[in-house]
């Protein structure tokens, strides 16, 4: 490459929210199941520090923002102060290498089983339905329970801030809880959280508003999968996600991550 030649776009800087990334190679969220008792440990700290680059962004593995969120073994949490303090060691290690780090807040909803739930209860979802990815059905969240989960997201966003994260990403994709509310194959509700597109988007937007009480929009992101078939579908995804994106764009978030539209159901 001659001295006058420009570096490939992939390796050029870009502003993302408050971050000036030095390149565009981002480490996406990868579930590791290496955090017994929902606590990040020295192995997790080493894992993330080894992958940090100067001016690069790491999005954590899915992290539980609720007591009902987990659906896989040994997933870390961020709902409690103890969980946040454990994460701080990993965040500090990434920052020491000049990198940035977002925490992905991940509620699996019906993609869970009793073994992961408080008091061996059924997993929760938008409606009383069953995921093809799990043998057990879920129960529908009541409206007061929805408000409680929304507040758990807020607490988790505060904890992420206190742990030093550069921001949070809401996992609203791939058939997990937020997606279960959005799409009409899994949301059969007839109250203010179901039926119309506006109602089905209400949970996502309430979670977003709660998180934005703890973090500025420049430190908040969301992941969506309009066409990915992860055991949930919508009868009119274009109309649904056009509405959702128009609403989200009002916030001027750090970014909106759209996963590729060629997944098949697991």
PDB file of C-alpha atoms in Angstrom:
ATOM      1  CA  UNK A   1       0.000   0.000   0.000  1.00  0.00           C
ATOM      2  CA  UNK A   2       1.439   3.370  -0.969  1.00  0.00           C
ATOM      3  CA  UNK A   3       1.751   6.122   1.604  1.00  0.00           C
ATOM      4  CA  UNK A   4      -1.041   8.018  -0.134  1.00  0.00           C
ATOM      5  CA  UNK A   5      -3.422   5.055  -0.097  1.00  0.00           C
ATOM      6  CA  UNK A   6      -6.216   5.120   2.437  1.00  0.00           C
ATOM      7  CA  UNK A   7      -6.709   2.390   5.017  1.00  0.00           C
ATOM      8  CA  UNK A   8      -9.678   0.095   4.377  1.00  0.00           C
ATOM      9  CA  UNK A   9     -12.938   1.376   5.844  1.00  0.00           C
ATOM     10  CA  UNK A  10     -12.962  -1.600   8.229  1.00  0.00           C
ATOM     11  CA  UNK A  11      -9.875  -0.227   9.948  1.00  0.00           C
ATOM     12  CA  UNK A  12     -10.851   3.432   9.952  1.00  0.00           C
ATOM     13  CA  UNK A  13     -12.207   5.337  12.984  1.00  0.00           C
ATOM     14  CA  UNK A  14     -15.922   5.856  13.550  1.00  0.00           C
ATOM     15  CA  UNK A  15     -17.909   7.719  16.197  1.00  0.00           C
ATOM     16  CA  UNK A  16     -20.456   5.496  17.957  1.00  0.00           C
ATOM     17  CA  UNK A  17     -22.324   7.327  20.680  1.00  0.00           C
ATOM     18  CA  UNK A  18     -19.702   8.699  23.067  1.00  0.00           C
ATOM     19  CA  UNK A  19     -17.017   6.347  21.748  1.00  0.00           C
ATOM     20  CA  UNK A  20     -14.482   7.116  19.045  1.00  0.00           C
ATOM     21  CA  UNK A  21     -13.714   3.610  17.820  1.00  0.00           C
ATOM     22  CA  UNK A  22     -10.334   3.270  16.131  1.00  0.00           C
ATOM     23  CA  UNK A  23     -11.595   0.474  13.903  1.00  0.00           C
ATOM     24  CA  UNK A  24     -14.924  -1.167  13.024  1.00  0.00           C
ATOM     25  CA  UNK A  25     -14.242  -4.717  14.170  1.00  0.00           C
ATOM     26  CA  UNK A  26     -16.616  -5.218  17.100  1.00  0.00           C
ATOM     27  CA  UNK A  27     -16.680  -8.283  19.309  1.00  0.00           C
ATOM     28  CA  UNK A  28     -20.292  -9.355  19.522  1.00  0.00           C
ATOM     29  CA  UNK A  29     -22.021 -11.042  22.471  1.00  0.00           C
ATOM     30  CA  UNK A  30     -21.011 -14.687  22.873  1.00  0.00           C
ATOM     31  CA  UNK A  31     -22.569 -16.850  25.581  1.00  0.00           C
ATOM     32  CA  UNK A  32     -19.753 -18.609  27.466  1.00  0.00           C
ATOM     33  CA  UNK A  33     -21.547 -20.194  30.476  1.00  0.00           C
ATOM     34  CA  UNK A  34     -18.479 -19.669  32.650  1.00  0.00           C
ATOM     35  CA  UNK A  35     -19.974 -17.681  35.530  1.00  0.00           C
ATOM     36  CA  UNK A  36     -21.210 -19.986  38.324  1.00  0.00           C
ATOM     37  CA  UNK A  37     -23.663 -18.316  40.710  1.00  0.00           C
ATOM     38  CA  UNK A  38     -24.096 -15.551  38.101  1.00  0.00           C
ATOM     39  CA  UNK A  39     -20.777 -13.975  39.107  1.00  0.00           C
ATOM     40  CA  UNK A  40     -17.979 -12.952  36.755  1.00  0.00           C
ATOM     41  CA  UNK A  41     -14.689 -14.523  37.850  1.00  0.00           C
ATOM     42  CA  UNK A  42     -10.980 -14.375  37.016  1.00  0.00           C
ATOM     43  CA  UNK A  43     -11.436 -16.586  33.953  1.00  0.00           C
ATOM     44  CA  UNK A  44     -13.999 -14.128  32.538  1.00  0.00           C
ATOM     45  CA  UNK A  45     -11.687 -11.191  33.260  1.00  0.00           C
ATOM     46  CA  UNK A  46      -8.842 -12.896  31.392  1.00  0.00           C
ATOM     47  CA  UNK A  47     -11.151 -13.840  28.505  1.00  0.00           C
ATOM     48  CA  UNK A  48     -12.264 -10.256  27.890  1.00  0.00           C
ATOM     49  CA  UNK A  49      -8.874  -8.646  28.485  1.00  0.00           C
ATOM     50  CA  UNK A  50      -7.286 -10.987  25.927  1.00  0.00           C
ATOM     51  CA  UNK A  51      -9.765  -9.778  23.313  1.00  0.00           C
ATOM     52  CA  UNK A  52      -9.580  -6.050  24.037  1.00  0.00           C
ATOM     53  CA  UNK A  53      -7.927  -3.750  21.505  1.00  0.00           C
ATOM     54  CA  UNK A  54      -7.139  -0.060  21.689  1.00  0.00           C
ATOM     55  CA  UNK A  55     -10.210   1.854  20.584  1.00  0.00           C
ATOM     56  CA  UNK A  56     -12.181  -1.355  19.970  1.00  0.00           C
ATOM     57  CA  UNK A  57     -15.642  -2.256  21.273  1.00  0.00           C
ATOM     58  CA  UNK A  58     -16.575  -5.446  23.106  1.00  0.00           C
ATOM     59  CA  UNK A  59     -20.226  -6.308  23.752  1.00  0.00           C
ATOM     60  CA  UNK A  60     -20.476  -8.730  26.643  1.00  0.00           C
ATOM     61  CA  UNK A  61     -22.136 -12.081  26.602  1.00  0.00           C
ATOM     62  CA  UNK A  62     -25.816 -11.911  27.456  1.00  0.00           C
ATOM     63  CA  UNK A  63     -26.132 -10.817  31.082  1.00  0.00           C
ATOM     64  CA  UNK A  64     -29.200 -11.354  33.267  1.00  0.00           C
ATOM     65  CA  UNK A  65     -30.999  -8.138  34.305  1.00  0.00           C
ATOM     66  CA  UNK A  66     -33.757  -9.911  36.257  1.00  0.00           C
ATOM     67  CA  UNK A  67     -34.279 -12.765  38.681  1.00  0.00           C
ATOM     68  CA  UNK A  68     -36.405 -14.427  35.974  1.00  0.00           C
ATOM     69  CA  UNK A  69     -34.022 -13.718  33.085  1.00  0.00           C
ATOM     70  CA  UNK A  70     -31.686 -16.708  32.924  1.00  0.00           C
ATOM     71  CA  UNK A  71     -32.318 -19.541  30.505  1.00  0.00           C
ATOM     72  CA  UNK A  72     -28.860 -21.089  30.232  1.00  0.00           C
ATOM     73  CA  UNK A  73     -26.412 -22.367  32.864  1.00  0.00           C
ATOM     74  CA  UNK A  74     -23.752 -20.181  34.473  1.00  0.00           C
ATOM     75  CA  UNK A  75     -24.741 -16.943  32.745  1.00  0.00           C
ATOM     76  CA  UNK A  76     -23.537 -13.805  34.562  1.00  0.00           C
ATOM     77  CA  UNK A  77     -25.945 -11.343  36.107  1.00  0.00           C
ATOM     78  CA  UNK A  78     -25.880  -7.610  36.740  1.00  0.00           C
ATOM     79  CA  UNK A  79     -28.985  -7.078  38.868  1.00  0.00           C
ATOM     80  CA  UNK A  80     -27.181  -6.953  42.218  1.00  0.00           C
ATOM     81  CA  UNK A  81     -24.350  -4.810  43.535  1.00  0.00           C
ATOM     82  CA  UNK A  82     -22.242  -7.937  44.019  1.00  0.00           C
ATOM     83  CA  UNK A  83     -22.694  -8.932  40.388  1.00  0.00           C
ATOM     84  CA  UNK A  84     -21.818  -5.405  39.266  1.00  0.00           C
ATOM     85  CA  UNK A  85     -18.663  -5.379  41.399  1.00  0.00           C
ATOM     86  CA  UNK A  86     -17.581  -8.663  39.836  1.00  0.00           C
ATOM     87  CA  UNK A  87     -18.107  -7.199  36.352  1.00  0.00           C
ATOM     88  CA  UNK A  88     -16.036  -4.132  37.269  1.00  0.00           C
ATOM     89  CA  UNK A  89     -12.866  -6.221  37.231  1.00  0.00           C
ATOM     90  CA  UNK A  90     -13.507  -7.216  33.606  1.00  0.00           C
ATOM     91  CA  UNK A  91     -14.434  -3.668  32.588  1.00  0.00           C
ATOM     92  CA  UNK A  92     -11.296  -2.276  34.211  1.00  0.00           C
ATOM     93  CA  UNK A  93      -9.166  -4.879  32.407  1.00  0.00           C
ATOM     94  CA  UNK A  94     -10.645  -3.919  29.021  1.00  0.00           C
ATOM     95  CA  UNK A  95     -10.215  -0.210  29.745  1.00  0.00           C
ATOM     96  CA  UNK A  96      -6.592  -0.826  30.761  1.00  0.00           C
ATOM     97  CA  UNK A  97      -5.961  -2.011  27.210  1.00  0.00           C
ATOM     98  CA  UNK A  98      -7.683   1.025  25.723  1.00  0.00           C
ATOM     99  CA  UNK A  99     -10.913  -0.731  24.782  1.00  0.00           C
ATOM    100  CA  UNK A 100     -14.598   0.002  25.274  1.00  0.00           C
ATOM    101  CA  UNK A 101     -17.208  -2.341  26.748  1.00  0.00           C
ATOM    102  CA  UNK A 102     -21.017  -2.501  26.551  1.00  0.00           C
ATOM    103  CA  UNK A 103     -23.066  -4.847  28.747  1.00  0.00           C
ATOM    104  CA  UNK A 104     -25.777  -6.767  26.925  1.00  0.00           C
ATOM    105  CA  UNK A 105     -28.942  -6.993  29.042  1.00  0.00           C
ATOM    106  CA  UNK A 106     -30.596 -10.293  28.131  1.00  0.00           C
ATOM    107  CA  UNK A 107     -33.900 -11.640  29.435  1.00  0.00           C
ATOM    108  CA  UNK A 108     -34.627 -15.015  27.851  1.00  0.00           C
ATOM    109  CA  UNK A 109     -38.331 -15.060  28.736  1.00  0.00           C
ATOM    110  CA  UNK A 110     -39.899 -18.360  27.714  1.00  0.00           C
ATOM    111  CA  UNK A 111     -36.548 -19.711  26.467  1.00  0.00           C
ATOM    112  CA  UNK A 112     -35.906 -20.969  29.972  1.00  0.00           C
ATOM    113  CA  UNK A 113     -36.914 -23.774  32.316  1.00  0.00           C
ATOM    114  CA  UNK A 114     -37.951 -24.170  35.933  1.00  0.00           C
ATOM    115  CA  UNK A 115     -34.371 -24.987  36.971  1.00  0.00           C
ATOM    116  CA  UNK A 116     -33.329 -21.392  36.269  1.00  0.00           C
ATOM    117  CA  UNK A 117     -36.362 -19.732  37.866  1.00  0.00           C
ATOM    118  CA  UNK A 118     -36.966 -18.601  41.470  1.00  0.00           C
ATOM    119  CA  UNK A 119     -38.693 -21.283  43.555  1.00  0.00           C
ATOM    120  CA  UNK A 120     -38.730 -23.661  40.585  1.00  0.00           C
ATOM    121  CA  UNK A 121     -41.546 -21.664  38.964  1.00  0.00           C
ATOM    122  CA  UNK A 122     -42.457 -21.617  35.283  1.00  0.00           C
ATOM    123  CA  UNK A 123     -40.515 -19.210  33.065  1.00  0.00           C
ATOM    124  CA  UNK A 124     -42.273 -15.999  32.081  1.00  0.00           C
ATOM    125  CA  UNK A 125     -43.262 -14.505  28.742  1.00  0.00           C
ATOM    126  CA  UNK A 126     -45.675 -12.120  27.069  1.00  0.00           C
ATOM    127  CA  UNK A 127     -48.304 -14.880  26.945  1.00  0.00           C
ATOM    128  CA  UNK A 128     -48.901 -18.426  28.105  1.00  0.00           C
ATOM    129  CA  UNK A 129     -47.045 -20.089  25.261  1.00  0.00           C
ATOM    130  CA  UNK A 130     -44.212 -22.563  24.746  1.00  0.00           C
ATOM    131  CA  UNK A 131     -41.024 -22.068  22.801  1.00  0.00           C
ATOM    132  CA  UNK A 132     -40.020 -24.841  20.404  1.00  0.00           C
ATOM    133  CA  UNK A 133     -36.585 -24.465  21.990  1.00  0.00           C
ATOM    134  CA  UNK A 134     -37.793 -25.585  25.426  1.00  0.00           C
ATOM    135  CA  UNK A 135     -40.046 -28.383  26.686  1.00  0.00           C
ATOM    136  CA  UNK A 136     -41.859 -26.385  29.343  1.00  0.00           C
ATOM    137  CA  UNK A 137     -44.511 -23.741  28.698  1.00  0.00           C
ATOM    138  CA  UNK A 138     -44.186 -20.213  30.020  1.00  0.00           C
ATOM    139  CA  UNK A 139     -46.741 -18.270  31.981  1.00  0.00           C
ATOM    140  CA  UNK A 140     -47.890 -14.784  31.031  1.00  0.00           C
ATOM    141  CA  UNK A 141     -46.498 -11.906  33.058  1.00  0.00           C
ATOM    142  CA  UNK A 142     -49.149  -9.885  34.860  1.00  0.00           C
ATOM    143  CA  UNK A 143     -49.117  -6.117  34.380  1.00  0.00           C
ATOM    144  CA  UNK A 144     -47.614  -5.519  37.863  1.00  0.00           C
ATOM    145  CA  UNK A 145     -44.952  -8.130  37.076  1.00  0.00           C
ATOM    146  CA  UNK A 146     -44.162  -6.367  33.799  1.00  0.00           C
ATOM    147  CA  UNK A 147     -43.619  -3.131  35.722  1.00  0.00           C
ATOM    148  CA  UNK A 148     -41.351  -5.013  38.117  1.00  0.00           C
ATOM    149  CA  UNK A 149     -39.230  -6.443  35.288  1.00  0.00           C
ATOM    150  CA  UNK A 150     -38.975  -2.997  33.694  1.00  0.00           C
ATOM    151  CA  UNK A 151     -37.618  -1.660  36.984  1.00  0.00           C
ATOM    152  CA  UNK A 152     -35.131  -4.543  37.149  1.00  0.00           C
ATOM    153  CA  UNK A 153     -33.784  -3.402  33.774  1.00  0.00           C
ATOM    154  CA  UNK A 154     -33.392   0.089  35.229  1.00  0.00           C
ATOM    155  CA  UNK A 155     -31.500  -1.245  38.242  1.00  0.00           C
ATOM    156  CA  UNK A 156     -29.258  -3.292  35.973  1.00  0.00           C
ATOM    157  CA  UNK A 157     -28.514  -0.247  33.807  1.00  0.00           C
ATOM    158  CA  UNK A 158     -27.531   1.667  36.945  1.00  0.00           C
ATOM    159  CA  UNK A 159     -25.310  -1.207  38.019  1.00  0.00           C
ATOM    160  CA  UNK A 160     -23.671  -1.292  34.589  1.00  0.00           C
ATOM    161  CA  UNK A 161     -22.981   2.422  34.888  1.00  0.00           C
ATOM    162  CA  UNK A 162     -21.534   1.983  38.373  1.00  0.00           C
ATOM    163  CA  UNK A 163     -19.346  -0.892  37.163  1.00  0.00           C
ATOM    164  CA  UNK A 164     -17.798   1.448  34.598  1.00  0.00           C
ATOM    165  CA  UNK A 165     -19.346   0.043  31.435  1.00  0.00           C
ATOM    166  CA  UNK A 166     -19.341   2.420  28.473  1.00  0.00           C
ATOM    167  CA  UNK A 167     -22.982   1.567  27.846  1.00  0.00           C
ATOM    168  CA  UNK A 168     -25.600  -1.167  27.608  1.00  0.00           C
ATOM    169  CA  UNK A 169     -27.238  -3.034  24.752  1.00  0.00           C
ATOM    170  CA  UNK A 170     -30.802  -4.326  25.157  1.00  0.00           C
ATOM    171  CA  UNK A 171     -31.196  -7.768  23.603  1.00  0.00           C
ATOM    172  CA  UNK A 172     -34.495  -7.366  21.764  1.00  0.00           C
ATOM    173  CA  UNK A 173     -33.837 -10.071  19.185  1.00  0.00           C
ATOM    174  CA  UNK A 174     -33.824 -13.821  18.542  1.00  0.00           C
ATOM    175  CA  UNK A 175     -37.043 -14.809  20.247  1.00  0.00           C
ATOM    176  CA  UNK A 176     -36.132 -13.687  23.765  1.00  0.00           C
ATOM    177  CA  UNK A 177     -38.436 -11.738  26.089  1.00  0.00           C
ATOM    178  CA  UNK A 178     -38.489  -8.343  24.367  1.00  0.00           C
ATOM    179  CA  UNK A 179     -38.944 -10.078  21.004  1.00  0.00           C
ATOM    180  CA  UNK A 180     -41.691 -12.256  22.514  1.00  0.00           C
ATOM    181  CA  UNK A 181     -43.637  -9.093  23.296  1.00  0.00           C
ATOM    182  CA  UNK A 182     -42.976  -7.580  19.863  1.00  0.00           C
ATOM    183  CA  UNK A 183     -44.064 -10.433  17.605  1.00  0.00           C
ATOM    184  CA  UNK A 184     -47.650 -11.599  17.245  1.00  0.00           C
ATOM    185  CA  UNK A 185     -46.899 -15.330  17.163  1.00  0.00           C
ATOM    186  CA  UNK A 186     -45.788 -15.158  20.803  1.00  0.00           C
ATOM    187  CA  UNK A 187     -47.776 -12.155  22.060  1.00  0.00           C
ATOM    188  CA  UNK A 188     -51.431 -13.163  22.376  1.00  0.00           C
ATOM    189  CA  UNK A 189     -52.331 -10.561  24.977  1.00  0.00           C
ATOM    190  CA  UNK A 190     -55.503  -8.478  24.787  1.00  0.00           C
ATOM    191  CA  UNK A 191     -54.469  -5.745  27.244  1.00  0.00           C
ATOM    192  CA  UNK A 192     -52.280  -2.663  26.745  1.00  0.00           C
ATOM    193  CA  UNK A 193     -49.269  -4.884  25.972  1.00  0.00           C
ATOM    194  CA  UNK A 194     -50.878  -6.873  23.157  1.00  0.00           C
ATOM    195  CA  UNK A 195     -52.884  -6.647  19.969  1.00  0.00           C
ATOM    196  CA  UNK A 196     -51.783  -3.590  18.003  1.00  0.00           C
ATOM    197  CA  UNK A 197     -48.198  -2.931  16.982  1.00  0.00           C
ATOM    198  CA  UNK A 198     -48.143   0.050  19.319  1.00  0.00           C
ATOM    199  CA  UNK A 199     -49.196  -2.127  22.245  1.00  0.00           C
ATOM    200  CA  UNK A 200     -46.771  -4.928  21.442  1.00  0.00           C
ATOM    201  CA  UNK A 201     -43.906  -2.418  21.287  1.00  0.00           C
ATOM    202  CA  UNK A 202     -44.884  -0.954  24.657  1.00  0.00           C
ATOM    203  CA  UNK A 203     -42.710  -3.297  26.732  1.00  0.00           C
ATOM    204  CA  UNK A 204     -39.572  -2.537  24.708  1.00  0.00           C
ATOM    205  CA  UNK A 205     -40.205   1.197  24.910  1.00  0.00           C
ATOM    206  CA  UNK A 206     -40.912   1.089  28.647  1.00  0.00           C
ATOM    207  CA  UNK A 207     -37.669  -0.806  29.198  1.00  0.00           C
ATOM    208  CA  UNK A 208     -35.864   1.751  27.049  1.00  0.00           C
ATOM    209  CA  UNK A 209     -37.349   4.660  29.002  1.00  0.00           C
ATOM    210  CA  UNK A 210     -36.337   3.008  32.283  1.00  0.00           C
ATOM    211  CA  UNK A 211     -32.770   2.449  31.133  1.00  0.00           C
ATOM    212  CA  UNK A 212     -32.554   6.036  29.891  1.00  0.00           C
ATOM    213  CA  UNK A 213     -33.270   7.218  33.425  1.00  0.00           C
ATOM    214  CA  UNK A 214     -29.833   5.862  34.349  1.00  0.00           C
ATOM    215  CA  UNK A 215     -27.823   6.374  31.162  1.00  0.00           C
ATOM    216  CA  UNK A 216     -27.845   8.958  28.358  1.00  0.00           C
ATOM    217  CA  UNK A 217     -28.999   7.788  24.899  1.00  0.00           C
ATOM    218  CA  UNK A 218     -25.397   7.940  23.663  1.00  0.00           C
ATOM    219  CA  UNK A 219     -24.629   5.032  26.013  1.00  0.00           C
ATOM    220  CA  UNK A 220     -27.626   2.857  25.135  1.00  0.00           C
ATOM    221  CA  UNK A 221     -28.152   0.482  22.207  1.00  0.00           C
ATOM    222  CA  UNK A 222     -30.597  -2.219  21.159  1.00  0.00           C
ATOM    223  CA  UNK A 223     -30.371  -5.426  19.158  1.00  0.00           C
ATOM    224  CA  UNK A 224     -33.251  -6.437  16.858  1.00  0.00           C
ATOM    225  CA  UNK A 225     -33.860  -9.284  14.395  1.00  0.00           C
ATOM    226  CA  UNK A 226     -36.748  -8.339  12.071  1.00  0.00           C
ATOM    227  CA  UNK A 227     -36.513 -11.413   9.856  1.00  0.00           C
ATOM    228  CA  UNK A 228     -34.689 -13.966  11.985  1.00  0.00           C
ATOM    229  CA  UNK A 229     -36.869 -16.978  12.763  1.00  0.00           C
ATOM    230  CA  UNK A 230     -35.921 -17.947  16.303  1.00  0.00           C
ATOM    231  CA  UNK A 231     -39.205 -19.654  17.194  1.00  0.00           C
ATOM    232  CA  UNK A 232     -41.110 -16.354  16.914  1.00  0.00           C
ATOM    233  CA  UNK A 233     -42.542 -14.722  13.814  1.00  0.00           C
ATOM    234  CA  UNK A 234     -44.748 -11.778  12.974  1.00  0.00           C
ATOM    235  CA  UNK A 235     -47.536 -11.582  10.417  1.00  0.00           C
ATOM    236  CA  UNK A 236     -46.247  -8.212   9.161  1.00  0.00           C
ATOM    237  CA  UNK A 237     -42.603  -7.693  10.150  1.00  0.00           C
ATOM    238  CA  UNK A 238     -42.184  -4.693   7.849  1.00  0.00           C
ATOM    239  CA  UNK A 239     -44.968  -2.770   9.565  1.00  0.00           C
ATOM    240  CA  UNK A 240     -43.858  -3.884  13.029  1.00  0.00           C
ATOM    241  CA  UNK A 241     -40.212  -2.984  12.728  1.00  0.00           C
ATOM    242  CA  UNK A 242     -40.843   0.184  10.739  1.00  0.00           C
ATOM    243  CA  UNK A 243     -42.850   1.409  13.721  1.00  0.00           C
ATOM    244  CA  UNK A 244     -40.272   0.168  16.236  1.00  0.00           C
ATOM    245  CA  UNK A 245     -37.343   1.768  14.423  1.00  0.00           C
ATOM    246  CA  UNK A 246     -39.158   5.056  13.966  1.00  0.00           C
ATOM    247  CA  UNK A 247     -39.820   5.150  17.706  1.00  0.00           C
ATOM    248  CA  UNK A 248     -36.272   4.155  18.638  1.00  0.00           C
ATOM    249  CA  UNK A 249     -34.742   6.710  16.282  1.00  0.00           C
ATOM    250  CA  UNK A 250     -36.302   9.477  18.371  1.00  0.00           C
ATOM    251  CA  UNK A 251     -33.912   8.639  21.195  1.00  0.00           C
ATOM    252  CA  UNK A 252     -30.721   9.067  19.119  1.00  0.00           C
ATOM    253  CA  UNK A 253     -29.193   5.941  20.620  1.00  0.00           C
ATOM    254  CA  UNK A 254     -25.543   4.941  20.334  1.00  0.00           C
ATOM    255  CA  UNK A 255     -26.505   2.299  17.769  1.00  0.00           C
ATOM    256  CA  UNK A 256     -29.185  -0.168  16.699  1.00  0.00           C
ATOM    257  CA  UNK A 257     -27.842  -3.592  15.816  1.00  0.00           C
ATOM    258  CA  UNK A 258     -29.800  -5.481  13.153  1.00  0.00           C
ATOM    259  CA  UNK A 259     -28.943  -9.162  12.854  1.00  0.00           C
ATOM    260  CA  UNK A 260     -28.885 -10.705   9.390  1.00  0.00           C
ATOM    261  CA  UNK A 261     -32.226 -11.847   7.933  1.00  0.00           C
ATOM    262  CA  UNK A 262     -31.153 -15.362   7.001  1.00  0.00           C
ATOM    263  CA  UNK A 263     -31.364 -17.306  10.259  1.00  0.00           C
ATOM    264  CA  UNK A 264     -33.509 -20.401  10.610  1.00  0.00           C
ATOM    265  CA  UNK A 265     -35.191 -21.608  13.769  1.00  0.00           C
ATOM    266  CA  UNK A 266     -32.969 -23.555  16.145  1.00  0.00           C
TER     267      UNK A 266
END
